């Protein structure tokens, strides 16, 4: 099969996917583009250039990491299949009218989200978990010594937390209501409470304070927008900072993040690390690697978790039901269900090195055996 791979500067290491496509017997043509250009600028030049490549190369499918409506418009126009694989959740561009075009096959790593689209009569969205290039990670991390006890690689969504900036404009009732929602959501794992309880006068007030700018084709409701773009990023930020604070206080903490201004006693803030080369080494050299999923995800297992296990690291994560489709708790990874459980399990596995190392090895071996990019390419293109 001949694939036109539309590439952009994203978190996923696209060379790993390129290699997997070729190893599975497919031929590739690469075309680089800017997402800002096609989403917020004038996409006409992009469309003209892509159509020219399609007419020249005659690919069987067009492929991209994440889904973009302007690519659907191109593929629909020239009658070629558009396959995309979304690694973000929630991902707003999936909620545009173009998603329903039959030229699409949109893979999401969140099974419950795929089921939600399907139950709405949209059959272009399907489930496909994330993956890693286990062979490359093995070579990169082989023989590295332990350097860190507890590590977190990631950000706090402070740049997306515009809830706090306009909070003072809300009434005391709404602020109190949202604080109660936050406190309740922080006690619940694997379920999006916010989307269920934001409505009525509270939603009306949020819509007046947090203005939306209309975009043609946008199918997102006000309730969805406020839950996913306003409230959940705020809760995620509060949760991550709170959990890292308790880790630093009790065990010491190594943070690898662009949030350079996050400073605590017993916390080493190393700044951001390169995804492809540096991050896997951090995972391998940490006794415990934390995953604290973004609130608003339904069941998805984030890419970070595959990266940790694929690098041979020990994973401690919040509960996501998607884990149970692929991994065995306390055998391949460990999950926590409360702040108290979180602290207890960190202490336990720091003190039980042999158990921790065995779980890390099991997780690594299962990822290498069943969850590589080659596995996903076969599933993706088996259609």
XYZ file of C-alpha atoms in Angstrom:
383
model
C 0.000 0.000 0.000
C 1.230 3.499 -0.832
C 0.774 6.048 1.959
C 0.997 9.831 1.810
C 2.153 10.665 5.341
C 1.275 14.265 6.222
C 3.666 15.158 9.046
C 3.875 18.030 11.503
C 5.931 18.830 14.594
C 4.163 16.740 17.243
C 4.958 14.728 20.379
C 4.764 11.339 18.653
C 8.090 10.228 17.180
C 6.976 10.004 13.558
C 10.161 8.228 12.460
C 9.015 5.257 14.534
C 5.786 5.162 12.536
C 7.613 5.613 9.254
C 9.802 2.637 10.100
C 6.785 0.535 11.089
C 4.961 1.300 7.834
C 7.991 0.288 5.783
C 8.681 -2.845 7.856
C 5.087 -3.917 7.248
C 5.637 -3.673 3.491
C 4.150 -0.261 2.684
C 5.719 2.567 0.683
C 5.740 6.141 1.981
C 5.669 9.672 0.620
C 6.194 12.338 3.300
C 4.801 15.871 3.236
C 5.452 18.312 6.102
C 2.951 20.994 7.074
C 2.142 23.495 9.831
C -1.062 22.887 11.814
C -1.376 26.610 12.534
C -1.324 27.340 8.808
C -4.198 25.014 7.934
C -6.344 25.622 11.042
C -5.967 29.322 11.703
C -4.437 30.773 8.553
C -5.318 30.433 4.890
C -5.380 26.720 4.030
C -5.699 27.246 0.296
C -1.970 26.886 -0.411
C -1.832 23.744 1.716
C -4.778 22.278 -0.173
C -3.271 23.119 -3.554
C 0.093 21.583 -2.643
C -1.373 18.405 -1.150
C -3.657 17.841 -4.134
C -0.644 18.242 -6.414
C 1.233 15.541 -4.462
C -1.803 13.242 -4.463
C -2.215 13.601 -8.230
C 1.489 12.891 -8.749
C 1.918 9.982 -6.302
C -1.568 8.412 -6.446
C -1.505 7.113 -2.835
C -3.918 4.498 -1.519
C -4.452 6.494 1.675
C -3.505 9.819 3.242
C -2.376 9.536 6.869
C -1.715 11.984 9.718
C -1.110 11.955 13.449
C -4.197 13.647 14.942
C -7.229 14.522 12.864
C -7.643 17.752 10.886
C -10.848 18.787 9.071
C -9.048 20.587 6.189
C -7.399 17.277 5.254
C -10.830 15.644 5.152
C -11.967 18.334 2.712
C -9.009 17.588 0.450
C -9.437 13.812 0.559
C -13.169 14.051 -0.006
C -12.559 16.246 -3.036
C -10.032 13.888 -4.693
C -11.728 10.646 -3.527
C -8.959 9.133 -1.407
C -9.189 7.580 2.062
C -8.004 9.726 4.989
C -6.721 7.735 7.999
C -5.690 9.557 11.190
C -4.609 8.485 14.659
C -5.470 10.846 17.512
C -3.191 10.751 20.578
C -4.838 13.656 22.474
C -8.034 13.401 24.492
C -10.104 15.451 24.463
C -9.210 16.584 20.946
C -11.494 19.388 19.830
C -11.029 19.000 16.064
C -12.870 15.674 16.211
C -16.023 17.674 17.018
C -16.363 19.321 13.602
C -18.894 18.366 10.945
C -16.158 17.020 8.649
C -15.678 14.055 11.000
C -18.794 12.477 9.461
C -17.390 12.408 5.915
C -17.146 8.757 4.770
C -13.619 9.278 3.444
C -12.423 9.288 7.095
C -11.175 6.575 9.374
C -10.292 8.348 12.630
C -8.602 6.257 15.307
C -8.724 7.433 18.918
C -6.908 5.835 21.855
C -9.991 6.283 24.065
C -12.418 3.355 23.684
C -15.303 5.076 25.481
C -14.925 8.119 23.249
C -15.083 5.921 20.137
C -18.229 4.276 21.531
C -19.739 7.705 22.183
C -19.278 8.695 18.542
C -20.636 5.344 17.386
C -23.745 5.664 19.574
C -24.346 9.071 17.965
C -24.416 7.456 14.528
C -20.892 8.542 13.543
C -19.142 5.424 12.271
C -15.912 7.024 11.089
C -14.321 6.964 14.579
C -12.679 3.779 15.856
C -10.550 2.648 18.795
C -6.791 2.078 18.568
C -4.509 2.229 21.643
C -1.152 3.972 21.604
C 2.191 2.198 21.055
C 5.991 2.520 21.139
C 9.057 1.436 19.188
C 10.312 -1.024 21.795
C 13.468 -1.925 19.854
C 14.643 1.680 19.685
C 13.888 2.244 23.368
C 15.798 -0.895 24.370
C 18.910 0.286 22.545
C 18.574 3.814 23.942
C 18.138 2.789 27.602
C 20.264 -0.360 27.872
C 22.487 -0.502 30.954
C 21.500 2.880 32.402
C 21.875 3.209 36.203
C 19.112 4.373 38.549
C 19.290 8.109 39.246
C 15.860 9.134 40.566
C 13.388 7.759 43.083
C 10.067 9.297 41.973
C 9.711 11.189 38.679
C 7.005 12.946 36.723
C 7.468 13.983 33.094
C 4.743 16.383 31.975
C 3.073 19.727 32.410
C 0.241 21.080 34.556
C -1.954 22.686 31.869
C -1.287 26.032 33.516
C -1.173 27.554 30.032
C -4.669 26.116 29.383
C -6.033 27.129 32.788
C -7.849 30.326 31.878
C -10.535 29.427 34.433
C -8.439 30.931 37.227
C -7.809 34.150 35.305
C -11.511 35.051 35.142
C -12.681 33.311 38.304
C -13.188 36.656 40.083
C -15.956 37.530 37.583
C -18.122 34.616 38.733
C -20.727 34.895 41.480
C -19.955 33.417 44.885
C -22.568 30.716 44.266
C -20.943 29.590 41.016
C -17.450 29.660 42.513
C -18.658 27.558 45.432
C -20.454 25.147 43.119
C -17.382 24.672 40.951
C -15.149 24.215 43.996
C -17.499 21.450 45.161
C -17.405 19.863 41.701
C -13.602 20.011 41.757
C -13.362 18.419 45.199
C -15.776 15.650 44.179
C -14.031 14.992 40.862
C -10.666 14.679 42.612
C -12.085 11.800 44.652
C -13.339 9.887 41.602
C -11.064 7.955 39.256
C -11.909 6.945 35.691
C -15.111 8.987 35.398
C -15.790 12.470 34.033
C -18.124 13.972 36.635
C -17.733 17.522 35.337
C -19.530 16.862 32.045
C -22.475 15.446 33.971
C -23.029 18.265 36.465
C -22.247 21.482 34.538
C -25.567 22.937 33.434
C -28.423 25.330 34.229
C -27.606 28.752 35.676
C -23.978 27.750 36.265
C -23.484 26.949 32.578
C -25.239 30.167 31.548
C -22.919 32.203 33.761
C -19.821 30.398 32.491
C -20.863 31.158 28.899
C -21.086 34.872 29.713
C -17.644 34.981 31.339
C -15.716 32.533 29.138
C -16.623 33.653 25.647
C -16.328 31.280 22.692
C -15.346 32.419 19.234
C -17.465 30.759 16.532
C -15.606 28.554 14.042
C -17.385 27.206 10.921
C -18.293 23.545 11.321
C -17.812 23.468 15.101
C -20.275 20.976 16.649
C -19.159 21.356 20.277
C -21.918 22.280 22.697
C -21.447 24.971 25.334
C -21.568 22.260 27.982
C -18.781 20.280 26.290
C -16.653 23.387 25.801
C -16.956 24.544 29.411
C -16.275 21.081 30.791
C -13.333 20.190 28.552
C -11.715 23.556 27.844
C -12.388 25.480 31.073
C -13.114 23.296 34.110
C -11.198 20.049 33.484
C -7.849 21.724 32.674
C -8.165 23.649 35.943
C -8.897 20.475 37.912
C -5.989 18.681 36.208
C -3.650 21.521 37.157
C -4.811 21.480 40.792
C -4.543 17.688 40.987
C -1.072 17.395 39.502
C 0.412 20.143 41.633
C -1.214 18.723 44.775
C 0.024 15.174 44.190
C 3.551 16.281 43.353
C 3.604 18.398 46.482
C 2.790 15.399 48.673
C 5.438 13.299 46.886
C 8.083 15.963 47.423
C 7.132 16.312 51.073
C 7.308 12.585 51.809
C 9.893 11.137 49.420
C 11.567 13.849 47.372
C 10.611 14.407 43.747
C 12.184 14.870 40.315
C 10.099 16.893 37.873
C 10.764 17.205 34.135
C 8.462 19.942 32.861
C 8.227 23.264 31.086
C 6.675 24.592 34.328
C 10.024 25.948 35.478
C 8.435 28.195 38.101
C 7.039 25.231 40.068
C 9.343 25.195 43.096
C 8.961 23.159 46.279
C 11.227 21.930 49.065
C 12.676 18.507 48.119
C 11.647 18.906 44.474
C 14.243 19.011 41.704
C 12.765 20.778 38.701
C 14.958 19.758 35.755
C 12.951 21.621 33.106
C 11.623 19.959 29.932
C 13.233 16.933 28.294
C 13.364 15.885 24.656
C 10.660 13.310 23.912
C 12.660 11.062 21.622
C 16.119 10.933 23.211
C 15.986 12.146 26.830
C 12.579 11.157 28.149
C 13.010 7.364 27.770
C 16.241 7.581 29.765
C 14.433 9.371 32.596
C 11.810 6.621 32.660
C 14.432 3.857 32.758
C 16.471 5.617 35.448
C 13.527 6.308 37.793
C 12.402 3.788 40.373
C 8.830 5.082 40.126
C 7.305 6.982 37.186
C 4.009 8.776 37.734
C 1.089 9.132 35.345
C -1.644 11.595 36.364
C -4.080 11.599 33.452
C -5.773 14.714 32.190
C -9.294 15.030 33.559
C -11.876 14.597 30.822
C -10.321 11.450 29.400
C -12.846 8.641 29.508
C -10.994 5.337 29.473
C -7.805 6.124 27.563
C -4.329 4.931 28.488
C -2.114 7.962 27.705
C 0.943 7.697 25.479
C 3.107 8.464 28.533
C 2.186 5.070 30.032
C 3.341 3.139 26.959
C 6.524 5.219 26.902
C 7.250 4.419 30.558
C 6.690 0.673 30.218
C 8.356 0.484 26.804
C 11.455 2.126 28.298
C 11.596 -0.467 31.080
C 10.313 1.896 33.765
C 7.954 1.168 36.639
C 4.561 2.851 36.172
C 2.286 4.148 38.933
C -0.873 5.597 37.393
C -4.349 6.761 38.245
C -7.010 4.250 37.209
C -8.166 4.229 33.586
C -10.395 1.346 32.503
C -8.473 1.034 29.232
C -5.571 -0.502 31.143
C -7.634 -3.606 31.809
C -7.934 -4.350 28.087
C -4.164 -4.696 27.778
C -2.411 -5.006 31.138
C -2.749 -6.662 34.539
C -2.641 -4.403 37.628
C 0.158 -5.220 40.099
C 1.763 -7.404 37.430
C 2.522 -5.001 34.561
C 1.852 -1.670 36.300
C 0.305 -0.334 39.528
C -2.586 2.096 39.916
C -3.690 4.262 42.838
C -7.283 5.150 43.710
C -6.842 7.973 46.246
C -4.210 10.375 47.545
C -3.688 8.118 50.578
C -3.274 5.049 48.343
C -0.917 7.072 46.131
C 1.408 7.859 49.041
C 1.216 4.341 50.467
C 2.134 2.685 47.166
C 5.061 4.999 46.506
C 6.448 4.169 49.939
C 5.853 0.445 49.448
C 7.547 0.133 46.062
C 10.495 2.287 47.048
C 11.040 -0.172 49.898
C 10.478 -3.343 47.812
C 12.977 -3.100 44.990
C 12.615 -6.685 43.736
C 8.831 -6.421 43.334
C 9.165 -3.061 41.640
C 11.782 -4.365 39.190
C 9.695 -7.452 38.361
C 6.615 -5.336 37.563
C 8.691 -2.990 35.402
C 10.066 -5.961 33.449
C 6.619 -7.490 32.971
C 5.241 -4.201 31.691
C 8.140 -3.770 29.300
C 7.911 -7.306 27.946
C 4.160 -7.076 27.370
C 4.486 -3.765 25.518
C 7.306 -5.176 23.376
C 5.262 -8.291 22.571
C 1.875 -6.711 21.820
C 1.925 -2.915 21.677
C 4.524 -1.688 19.200
C 3.970 0.554 16.195
C 4.202 -2.493 13.940
C 1.274 -4.067 15.799
C -0.758 -0.882 15.418
C 0.050 -0.460 11.717
C -1.291 -3.965 11.080
C -4.502 -3.184 12.969
C -4.865 0.218 11.377
C -4.447 -0.896 7.773
C -6.106 -4.296 8.047
C -9.194 -2.609 6.591
